[in-house]
Short mmCIF file of C-alpha atoms and ligand atoms in Angstrom, two decimals:
data_model
loop_
_atom_site.label_atom_id
_atom_site.label_comp_id
_atom_site.label_asym_id
_atom_site.label_seq_id
_atom_site.Cartn_x
_atom_site.Cartn_y
_atom_site.Cartn_z
CA MET A 11 0.00 0.00 0.00
CA HIS A 12 1.10 3.57 -0.70
CA ASP A 13 0.56 6.50 1.61
CA ARG A 14 -0.81 9.79 0.30
CA GLU A 15 2.56 10.81 -1.07
CA GLY A 16 2.95 7.55 -2.95
CA ARG A 17 5.47 6.02 -0.54
CA VAL A 18 5.48 2.25 -0.25
CA SER A 19 4.49 0.95 3.20
CA VAL A 20 6.97 -0.77 5.51
CA PHE A 21 4.96 -4.00 5.23
CA ASP A 22 5.07 -3.96 1.41
CA ARG A 23 8.79 -3.22 1.47
CA LEU A 24 9.28 -6.12 3.80
CA ILE A 25 7.41 -8.46 1.44
CA ILE A 26 9.52 -7.32 -1.52
CA GLY A 27 12.69 -7.70 0.58
CA LEU A 28 11.66 -11.25 1.42
CA MET A 29 10.96 -12.13 -2.20
CA PRO A 30 14.35 -13.73 -2.96
CA ALA A 31 13.75 -16.09 -0.02
CA MET A 32 10.15 -16.84 -0.98
CA PRO A 33 9.28 -20.28 -2.29
CA ARG A 34 8.82 -20.14 -6.07
CA PRO A 35 5.18 -21.30 -5.93
CA LEU A 36 4.37 -18.29 -3.77
CA VAL A 37 6.03 -15.88 -6.23
CA GLY A 38 4.10 -17.72 -8.98
CA TYR A 39 0.87 -17.14 -7.08
CA PHE A 40 1.59 -13.42 -6.69
CA SER A 41 2.48 -12.96 -10.34
CA LYS A 42 -0.21 -14.98 -12.11
CA ARG A 43 -1.90 -11.91 -13.49
CA TYR A 44 1.22 -10.87 -15.44
CA ILE A 45 1.68 -14.11 -17.36
CA ALA A 46 -0.60 -15.77 -19.94
CA GLY A 47 0.35 -19.31 -18.91
CA LYS A 48 2.98 -21.89 -19.74
CA THR A 49 2.05 -22.95 -23.29
CA VAL A 50 1.54 -21.46 -26.76
CA ALA A 51 -2.13 -22.46 -26.47
CA ASP A 52 -2.44 -20.38 -23.27
CA ALA A 53 -0.87 -17.37 -25.00
CA LEU A 54 -3.10 -17.72 -28.08
CA ALA A 55 -6.18 -17.91 -25.85
CA GLU A 56 -5.08 -14.66 -24.16
CA ALA A 57 -4.50 -13.09 -27.59
CA ARG A 58 -8.07 -13.98 -28.58
CA ARG A 59 -9.44 -12.36 -25.42
CA LEU A 60 -7.40 -9.24 -26.04
CA ARG A 61 -8.47 -9.03 -29.65
CA ALA A 62 -12.10 -9.18 -28.55
CA ALA A 63 -11.28 -6.21 -26.28
CA GLY A 64 -9.86 -4.25 -29.25
CA CYS A 65 -6.16 -4.78 -28.46
CA MET A 66 -3.23 -5.99 -30.54
CA VAL A 67 -0.61 -8.24 -28.97
CA THR A 68 3.09 -8.97 -28.95
CA MET A 69 4.18 -12.30 -27.50
CA ASP A 70 7.23 -12.98 -25.43
CA ILE A 71 8.52 -16.46 -24.61
CA LEU A 72 9.90 -15.96 -21.11
CA GLY A 73 13.61 -16.52 -20.58
CA GLU A 74 16.80 -14.49 -20.62
CA ASP A 75 20.54 -14.63 -20.07
CA VAL A 76 21.11 -17.91 -21.91
CA ARG A 77 24.80 -18.85 -21.72
CA GLU A 78 25.03 -21.97 -23.94
CA ARG A 79 24.70 -21.99 -27.72
CA GLU A 80 22.30 -24.95 -27.65
CA GLY A 81 20.02 -23.11 -25.22
CA ALA A 82 19.94 -19.98 -27.39
CA ALA A 83 19.24 -22.10 -30.49
CA ARG A 84 16.31 -23.70 -28.63
CA VAL A 85 14.89 -20.25 -27.84
CA ARG A 86 15.25 -19.24 -31.51
CA ASP A 87 13.50 -22.44 -32.63
CA ALA A 88 10.65 -21.94 -30.18
CA TYR A 89 10.05 -18.49 -31.70
CA LEU A 90 10.37 -19.89 -35.22
CA GLU A 91 7.50 -22.23 -34.33
CA LEU A 92 5.50 -19.59 -32.50
CA LEU A 93 5.17 -17.20 -35.45
CA PRO A 94 3.38 -19.65 -37.79
CA ALA A 95 1.15 -20.75 -34.88
CA MET A 96 0.18 -17.09 -34.35
CA ALA A 97 -0.49 -16.70 -38.06
CA GLU A 98 -2.62 -19.85 -38.16
CA ALA A 99 -4.64 -18.70 -35.14
CA GLY A 100 -5.26 -15.32 -36.77
CA ALA A 101 -3.27 -13.49 -34.05
CA ASP A 102 -0.90 -10.58 -34.76
CA ARG A 103 2.42 -11.97 -35.94
CA ASN A 104 4.33 -9.81 -33.53
CA VAL A 105 6.92 -11.13 -31.09
CA SER A 106 9.24 -9.55 -28.53
CA ILE A 107 12.59 -11.13 -27.78
CA LYS A 108 15.33 -10.72 -25.20
CA PRO A 109 18.72 -10.49 -26.95
CA THR A 110 20.46 -12.38 -24.13
CA ALA A 111 18.03 -15.28 -24.67
CA PHE A 112 19.27 -15.36 -28.28
CA GLY A 113 22.90 -15.53 -27.14
CA LEU A 114 24.05 -11.90 -26.86
CA GLY A 115 26.06 -12.84 -23.78
CA ILE A 116 27.89 -15.50 -25.81
CA SER A 117 28.70 -13.46 -28.90
CA ALA A 118 27.08 -10.56 -30.74
CA ASP A 119 27.53 -12.33 -34.12
CA PHE A 120 25.88 -15.48 -32.79
CA ALA A 121 22.93 -13.48 -31.41
CA TYR A 122 22.66 -11.56 -34.68
CA ASP A 123 22.47 -14.79 -36.69
CA ASN A 124 19.75 -16.19 -34.42
CA ILE A 125 17.67 -13.02 -34.46
CA HIS A 126 18.20 -12.58 -38.19
CA ALA A 127 16.76 -16.05 -38.80
CA LEU A 128 13.66 -15.04 -36.86
CA VAL A 129 13.30 -11.67 -38.60
CA THR A 130 13.55 -13.45 -41.96
CA ARG A 131 10.82 -15.91 -40.98
CA ALA A 132 8.68 -13.06 -39.67
CA ARG A 133 9.06 -11.16 -42.93
CA ALA A 134 7.82 -14.16 -44.90
CA LEU A 135 4.74 -14.21 -42.66
CA ASN A 136 4.25 -10.44 -42.74
CA GLY A 137 5.26 -10.36 -39.10
CA PHE A 138 7.38 -8.20 -36.83
CA VAL A 139 10.16 -8.75 -34.28
CA ARG A 140 10.80 -6.34 -31.39
CA VAL A 141 14.22 -6.59 -29.78
CA ASP A 142 13.66 -5.76 -26.09
CA MET A 143 16.23 -3.75 -24.18
CA GLU A 144 17.84 -5.37 -21.15
CA ASP A 145 20.23 -3.90 -18.57
CA ALA A 146 22.71 -1.16 -19.50
CA THR A 147 25.63 -3.57 -19.98
CA THR A 148 23.81 -4.75 -23.14
CA THR A 149 22.66 -1.42 -24.64
CA ASP A 150 25.55 -0.86 -27.07
CA ALA A 151 25.56 -4.46 -28.29
CA THR A 152 21.77 -4.52 -28.68
CA LEU A 153 21.71 -1.29 -30.68
CA ALA A 154 24.56 -2.57 -32.87
CA VAL A 155 22.69 -5.83 -33.58
CA TYR A 156 19.57 -3.81 -34.35
CA ARG A 157 21.44 -1.63 -36.87
CA ARG A 158 22.76 -4.73 -38.62
CA LEU A 159 19.28 -6.26 -38.74
CA ARG A 160 17.93 -3.09 -40.31
CA GLU A 161 20.43 -3.41 -43.19
CA ASP A 162 18.09 -5.85 -44.91
CA SER A 163 14.82 -5.77 -42.91
CA ASP A 164 12.20 -3.21 -41.94
CA ASN A 165 10.10 -5.57 -39.87
CA VAL A 166 12.24 -5.20 -36.78
CA GLY A 167 12.23 -2.70 -33.94
CA VAL A 168 14.19 -1.88 -30.82
CA VAL A 169 13.57 -0.32 -27.39
CA LEU A 170 14.87 2.81 -25.65
CA GLN A 171 14.73 3.41 -21.89
CA ALA A 172 14.00 6.99 -20.79
CA ALA A 173 15.76 6.46 -17.47
CA LEU A 174 19.16 6.19 -19.18
CA ARG A 175 20.98 9.47 -19.73
CA ARG A 176 22.30 8.27 -23.09
CA THR A 177 18.74 7.95 -24.44
CA VAL A 178 18.65 11.58 -25.52
CA ALA A 179 21.43 10.82 -28.02
CA ASP A 180 20.15 7.35 -28.93
CA ALA A 181 16.69 8.74 -29.73
CA ALA A 182 18.18 11.30 -32.11
CA ALA A 183 20.32 8.67 -33.84
CA LEU A 184 17.41 6.23 -34.20
CA ALA A 185 15.05 8.96 -35.41
CA GLU A 186 17.54 9.74 -38.13
CA MET A 187 17.17 6.20 -39.50
CA ARG A 188 13.39 6.25 -38.89
CA ALA A 189 13.77 3.28 -36.63
CA ASN A 190 10.73 1.55 -35.17
CA VAL A 191 11.20 2.24 -31.45
CA ARG A 192 9.37 1.17 -28.33
CA LEU A 193 9.91 3.83 -25.70
CA CYS A 194 9.68 2.81 -22.04
CA LYS A 195 11.01 4.14 -18.73
CA GLY A 196 13.33 1.16 -18.18
CA ILE A 197 12.91 -1.53 -15.57
CA TYR A 198 16.52 -2.27 -14.62
CA ILE A 199 18.13 -0.60 -11.62
CA GLU A 200 21.21 1.11 -13.06
CA PRO A 201 24.08 3.07 -11.47
CA TYR A 202 23.33 6.73 -10.83
CA ALA A 203 26.24 7.71 -13.07
CA ILE A 204 24.29 6.60 -16.15
CA SER A 205 20.67 6.74 -15.10
CA TRP A 206 18.11 9.27 -13.86
CA ARG A 207 16.40 8.40 -10.60
CA ASP A 208 13.86 11.13 -10.05
CA ARG A 209 10.40 10.16 -11.31
CA GLU A 210 9.73 13.61 -12.77
CA VAL A 211 13.08 13.75 -14.53
CA ILE A 212 12.43 10.33 -16.10
CA ARG A 213 9.02 11.55 -17.27
CA ARG A 214 10.59 14.60 -18.92
CA SER A 215 13.27 12.49 -20.50
CA TYR A 216 10.51 10.18 -21.82
CA LEU A 217 8.54 13.03 -23.35
CA TYR A 218 11.63 14.61 -24.87
CA ALA A 219 12.67 11.32 -26.52
CA LEU A 220 9.10 10.73 -27.69
CA GLU A 221 8.97 14.10 -29.40
CA VAL A 222 12.37 13.59 -31.06
CA LEU A 223 11.28 10.18 -32.39
CA LEU A 224 7.88 11.35 -33.64
CA ARG A 225 9.30 14.47 -35.28
CA GLY A 226 11.93 12.33 -36.98
CA GLY A 227 9.25 10.08 -38.53
CA SER A 228 9.93 7.02 -36.40
CA TYR A 229 7.10 4.61 -35.65
CA VAL A 230 6.82 4.66 -31.86
CA GLY A 231 5.46 2.11 -29.41
CA ILE A 232 4.51 4.34 -26.47
CA ALA A 233 5.01 1.79 -23.68
CA THR A 234 3.80 3.11 -20.35
CA HIS A 235 1.05 2.78 -17.76
CA ASP A 236 1.79 6.20 -16.34
CA GLU A 237 -1.43 8.14 -16.76
CA LEU A 238 0.41 11.46 -17.04
CA LEU A 239 2.63 10.14 -19.83
CA VAL A 240 -0.33 8.60 -21.64
CA ALA A 241 -2.17 11.93 -21.51
CA GLU A 242 0.91 13.93 -22.55
CA ALA A 243 1.58 11.51 -25.41
CA MET A 244 -2.01 11.94 -26.62
CA HIS A 245 -1.55 15.72 -26.56
CA LEU A 246 1.79 15.45 -28.34
CA VAL A 247 0.55 13.33 -31.26
CA HIS A 248 -2.37 15.72 -31.60
CA ARG A 249 -0.15 18.81 -31.50
CA LEU A 250 2.32 17.36 -34.03
CA GLY A 251 -0.48 16.04 -36.25
CA VAL A 252 0.98 12.53 -36.20
CA ASP A 253 -1.21 10.02 -38.01
CA ARG A 254 -2.59 7.19 -35.87
CA SER A 255 -0.84 4.69 -38.13
CA GLN A 256 2.53 6.09 -36.93
CA TYR A 257 2.35 5.08 -33.29
CA GLU A 258 0.70 2.72 -30.86
CA PHE A 259 0.36 2.58 -27.10
CA GLN A 260 1.75 -0.50 -25.39
CA MET A 261 1.00 -1.99 -21.98
CA LEU A 262 1.90 -5.13 -20.09
CA LEU A 263 -0.54 -7.95 -19.50
CA GLY A 264 -2.21 -7.60 -16.11
CA VAL A 265 -1.33 -3.93 -15.57
CA THR A 266 -3.73 -0.92 -15.44
CA GLU A 267 -6.51 -2.54 -17.44
CA ARG A 268 -8.84 0.43 -16.90
CA LEU A 269 -6.33 2.82 -18.45
CA ARG A 270 -5.91 0.35 -21.31
CA GLN A 271 -9.66 0.48 -21.94
CA VAL A 272 -9.65 4.29 -21.88
CA VAL A 273 -6.90 4.41 -24.51
CA VAL A 274 -8.65 1.90 -26.78
CA ALA A 275 -12.03 3.63 -26.36
CA SER A 276 -10.48 6.92 -27.50
CA GLY A 277 -9.49 5.34 -30.79
CA HIS A 278 -5.73 4.92 -30.33
CA ARG A 279 -4.11 1.61 -31.19
CA LEU A 280 -2.87 -0.38 -28.24
CA ARG A 281 -0.72 -3.48 -28.05
CA VAL A 282 -0.49 -5.71 -25.00
CA TYR A 283 2.75 -7.49 -24.17
CA VAL A 284 1.83 -11.13 -23.51
CA PRO A 285 4.57 -13.14 -21.82
CA PHE A 286 4.25 -16.89 -21.43
CA GLY A 287 6.36 -19.97 -20.85
CA LYS A 288 8.09 -21.92 -18.14
CA GLU A 289 10.86 -19.40 -17.35
CA TRP A 290 8.55 -17.01 -15.52
CA TYR A 291 10.57 -16.35 -12.38
CA ALA A 292 12.85 -13.41 -13.36
CA TYR A 293 10.05 -11.61 -15.21
CA SER A 294 7.65 -12.07 -12.29
CA THR A 295 10.01 -10.74 -9.66
CA ARG A 296 10.66 -7.63 -11.79
CA ARG A 297 6.91 -7.01 -12.11
CA LEU A 298 6.34 -7.52 -8.40
CA ARG A 299 9.16 -5.16 -7.49
CA GLU A 300 7.37 -2.57 -9.64
CA ASN A 301 4.19 -3.15 -7.73
CA PRO A 302 5.04 -3.84 -4.10
CA GLY A 303 1.51 -2.83 -3.14
CA MET A 304 0.07 -5.86 -4.88
CA ALA A 305 2.43 -8.40 -3.31
CA GLY A 306 1.71 -6.81 0.05
CA MET A 307 -2.03 -6.86 -0.57
CA ILE A 308 -2.05 -10.59 -1.37
CA ALA A 309 0.25 -11.33 1.58
CA ARG A 310 -2.10 -9.39 3.87
CA ASP A 311 -5.00 -11.42 2.55
CA ILE A 312 -3.18 -14.73 3.11
CA LEU A 313 -2.26 -13.65 6.64
CA GLY A 314 -5.82 -12.52 7.32
CA LEU A 315 -4.67 -8.91 7.74
CA SER A 316 -6.45 -7.39 4.76
CA PRO A 317 -9.00 -4.69 5.67
CA ASP A 318 -11.55 -6.39 3.34
CA ARG A 319 -11.18 -9.72 5.07
CA ARG A 320 -11.40 -8.15 8.51
CA ARG A 321 -14.65 -6.55 7.45
CA ARG A 322 -16.11 -9.87 6.21
C1 FAD B 415 4.87 -3.10 -23.57
C2 FAD B 415 6.01 -2.85 -22.63
C3 FAD B 415 7.26 -3.33 -22.96
C4 FAD B 415 8.35 -3.08 -22.11
N1 FAD B 415 9.60 -3.46 -22.51
C5 FAD B 415 10.65 -3.12 -21.75
C6 FAD B 415 11.99 -3.35 -22.19
O1 FAD B 415 12.23 -3.88 -23.29
N2 FAD B 415 13.01 -2.99 -21.37
C7 FAD B 415 12.79 -2.38 -20.15
O2 FAD B 415 13.74 -2.05 -19.46
N3 FAD B 415 11.54 -2.16 -19.72
C8 FAD B 415 10.47 -2.51 -20.48
N4 FAD B 415 9.21 -2.22 -20.04
C9 FAD B 415 8.99 -1.83 -18.61
C10 FAD B 415 9.08 -0.34 -18.43
O3 FAD B 415 10.42 0.07 -18.59
C11 FAD B 415 8.60 0.07 -17.02
O4 FAD B 415 9.35 -0.57 -16.06
C12 FAD B 415 7.16 -0.24 -16.75
O5 FAD B 415 6.36 -0.04 -17.88
C13 FAD B 415 6.64 0.67 -15.63
O6 FAD B 415 6.77 2.01 -16.01
P1 FAD B 415 5.51 2.96 -16.34
O7 FAD B 415 5.90 3.83 -17.48
O8 FAD B 415 4.33 2.12 -16.57
O9 FAD B 415 5.41 3.91 -15.11
P2 FAD B 415 5.26 3.61 -13.55
O10 FAD B 415 5.33 4.94 -12.92
O11 FAD B 415 6.20 2.55 -13.10
O12 FAD B 415 3.80 3.02 -13.42
C14 FAD B 415 2.66 3.83 -13.64
C15 FAD B 415 1.49 3.14 -12.97
O13 FAD B 415 1.24 1.88 -13.60
C16 FAD B 415 0.89 0.91 -12.64
N5 FAD B 415 1.88 -0.18 -12.68
C17 FAD B 415 3.12 -0.13 -13.18
N6 FAD B 415 3.71 -1.33 -13.08
C18 FAD B 415 2.81 -2.15 -12.47
C19 FAD B 415 2.81 -3.51 -12.11
N7 FAD B 415 3.85 -4.29 -12.31
N8 FAD B 415 1.69 -4.01 -11.53
C20 FAD B 415 0.60 -3.25 -11.33
N9 FAD B 415 0.56 -1.95 -11.66
C21 FAD B 415 1.64 -1.40 -12.22
C22 FAD B 415 0.83 1.60 -11.32
O14 FAD B 415 -0.49 2.06 -11.14
C23 FAD B 415 1.75 2.77 -11.51
O15 FAD B 415 1.45 3.84 -10.66
C24 FAD B 415 8.13 -2.41 -20.89
C25 FAD B 415 6.86 -1.92 -20.57
C26 FAD B 415 5.82 -2.10 -21.42
C27 FAD B 415 4.49 -1.52 -21.08
#
């Protein structure tokens, strides 16, 4: 729970602090809402539900930081199978990938080859591949792989994180090549030397990068659940006269569904990030750290401390 100034309560902080020691099933229980399930069929069922609600999807097979070539090749192959399954089910052929799951930590050339194979398959299916951005130790290598991919493919995009100080320069460089960019705040906790900390500063950095990208003619995935940023982005596209085909809003599965509905109802396109698979642990703990209030709320309920339960 947050107090009036948005501070996280001591109880919620305690729950988040205990998370590394929590049994995995408990973390799984807390994070169910963020994940479509374990199988492709689960993810396709979620995609159908979202389509009925007017949303597009991008699918992510959970997993990251793969250190063996065979493991990275397995990830690539799973995506190579996913795309045709999405096409057959009539879902958007749009996937998001973690470069370290494709072997970036082994070698940039190896990761490039794996991602290139996927981008080629996606192109044949009229599909799209988004290369997610991971922690700041991977930013240069990820952007370099993206530039190489763009040499022969347009159906590929990358991500910028507004929290990083370098993003002001990266946005300008990517706008120059009319890159397809998802803009987010950035989930990884980075050293102060390279990253903004203040919430308002990150918001300004986000809006500055968004304007640079839109003015440069980039297609932008406006990835945020921050109501202020959503409203400011709506004003910005209106003020710049940007056509609705040139951007989309993006949100994560299980987060701020009411805001999602508001965006869709006002006629903007919106894509939901649908993660699924067996490697759910790292993704789930990141989501729960973002939302300590929810972990705390469920813990209170389990312990019989929730105000609702006490009232019952
Ligand atoms: C489609 C998409 C793709 C992303 N891809 C990347 C990526 O490639 N690399 C990367 O570093 N980051 C990625 N992110 C995460 C992003 O960087 C932020 O960490 C995340 O979106 C939270 O920032 P926010 O802009 O929503 O603002 P916040 O200020 O964090 O959140 C705004 C409001 O949203 C709600 N909210 C936010 N998170 C949660 C949650 N977990 N549970 C419940 N409510 C919540 C709360 O009401 C909160 O007040 C992605 C986000 C989205 C939406």
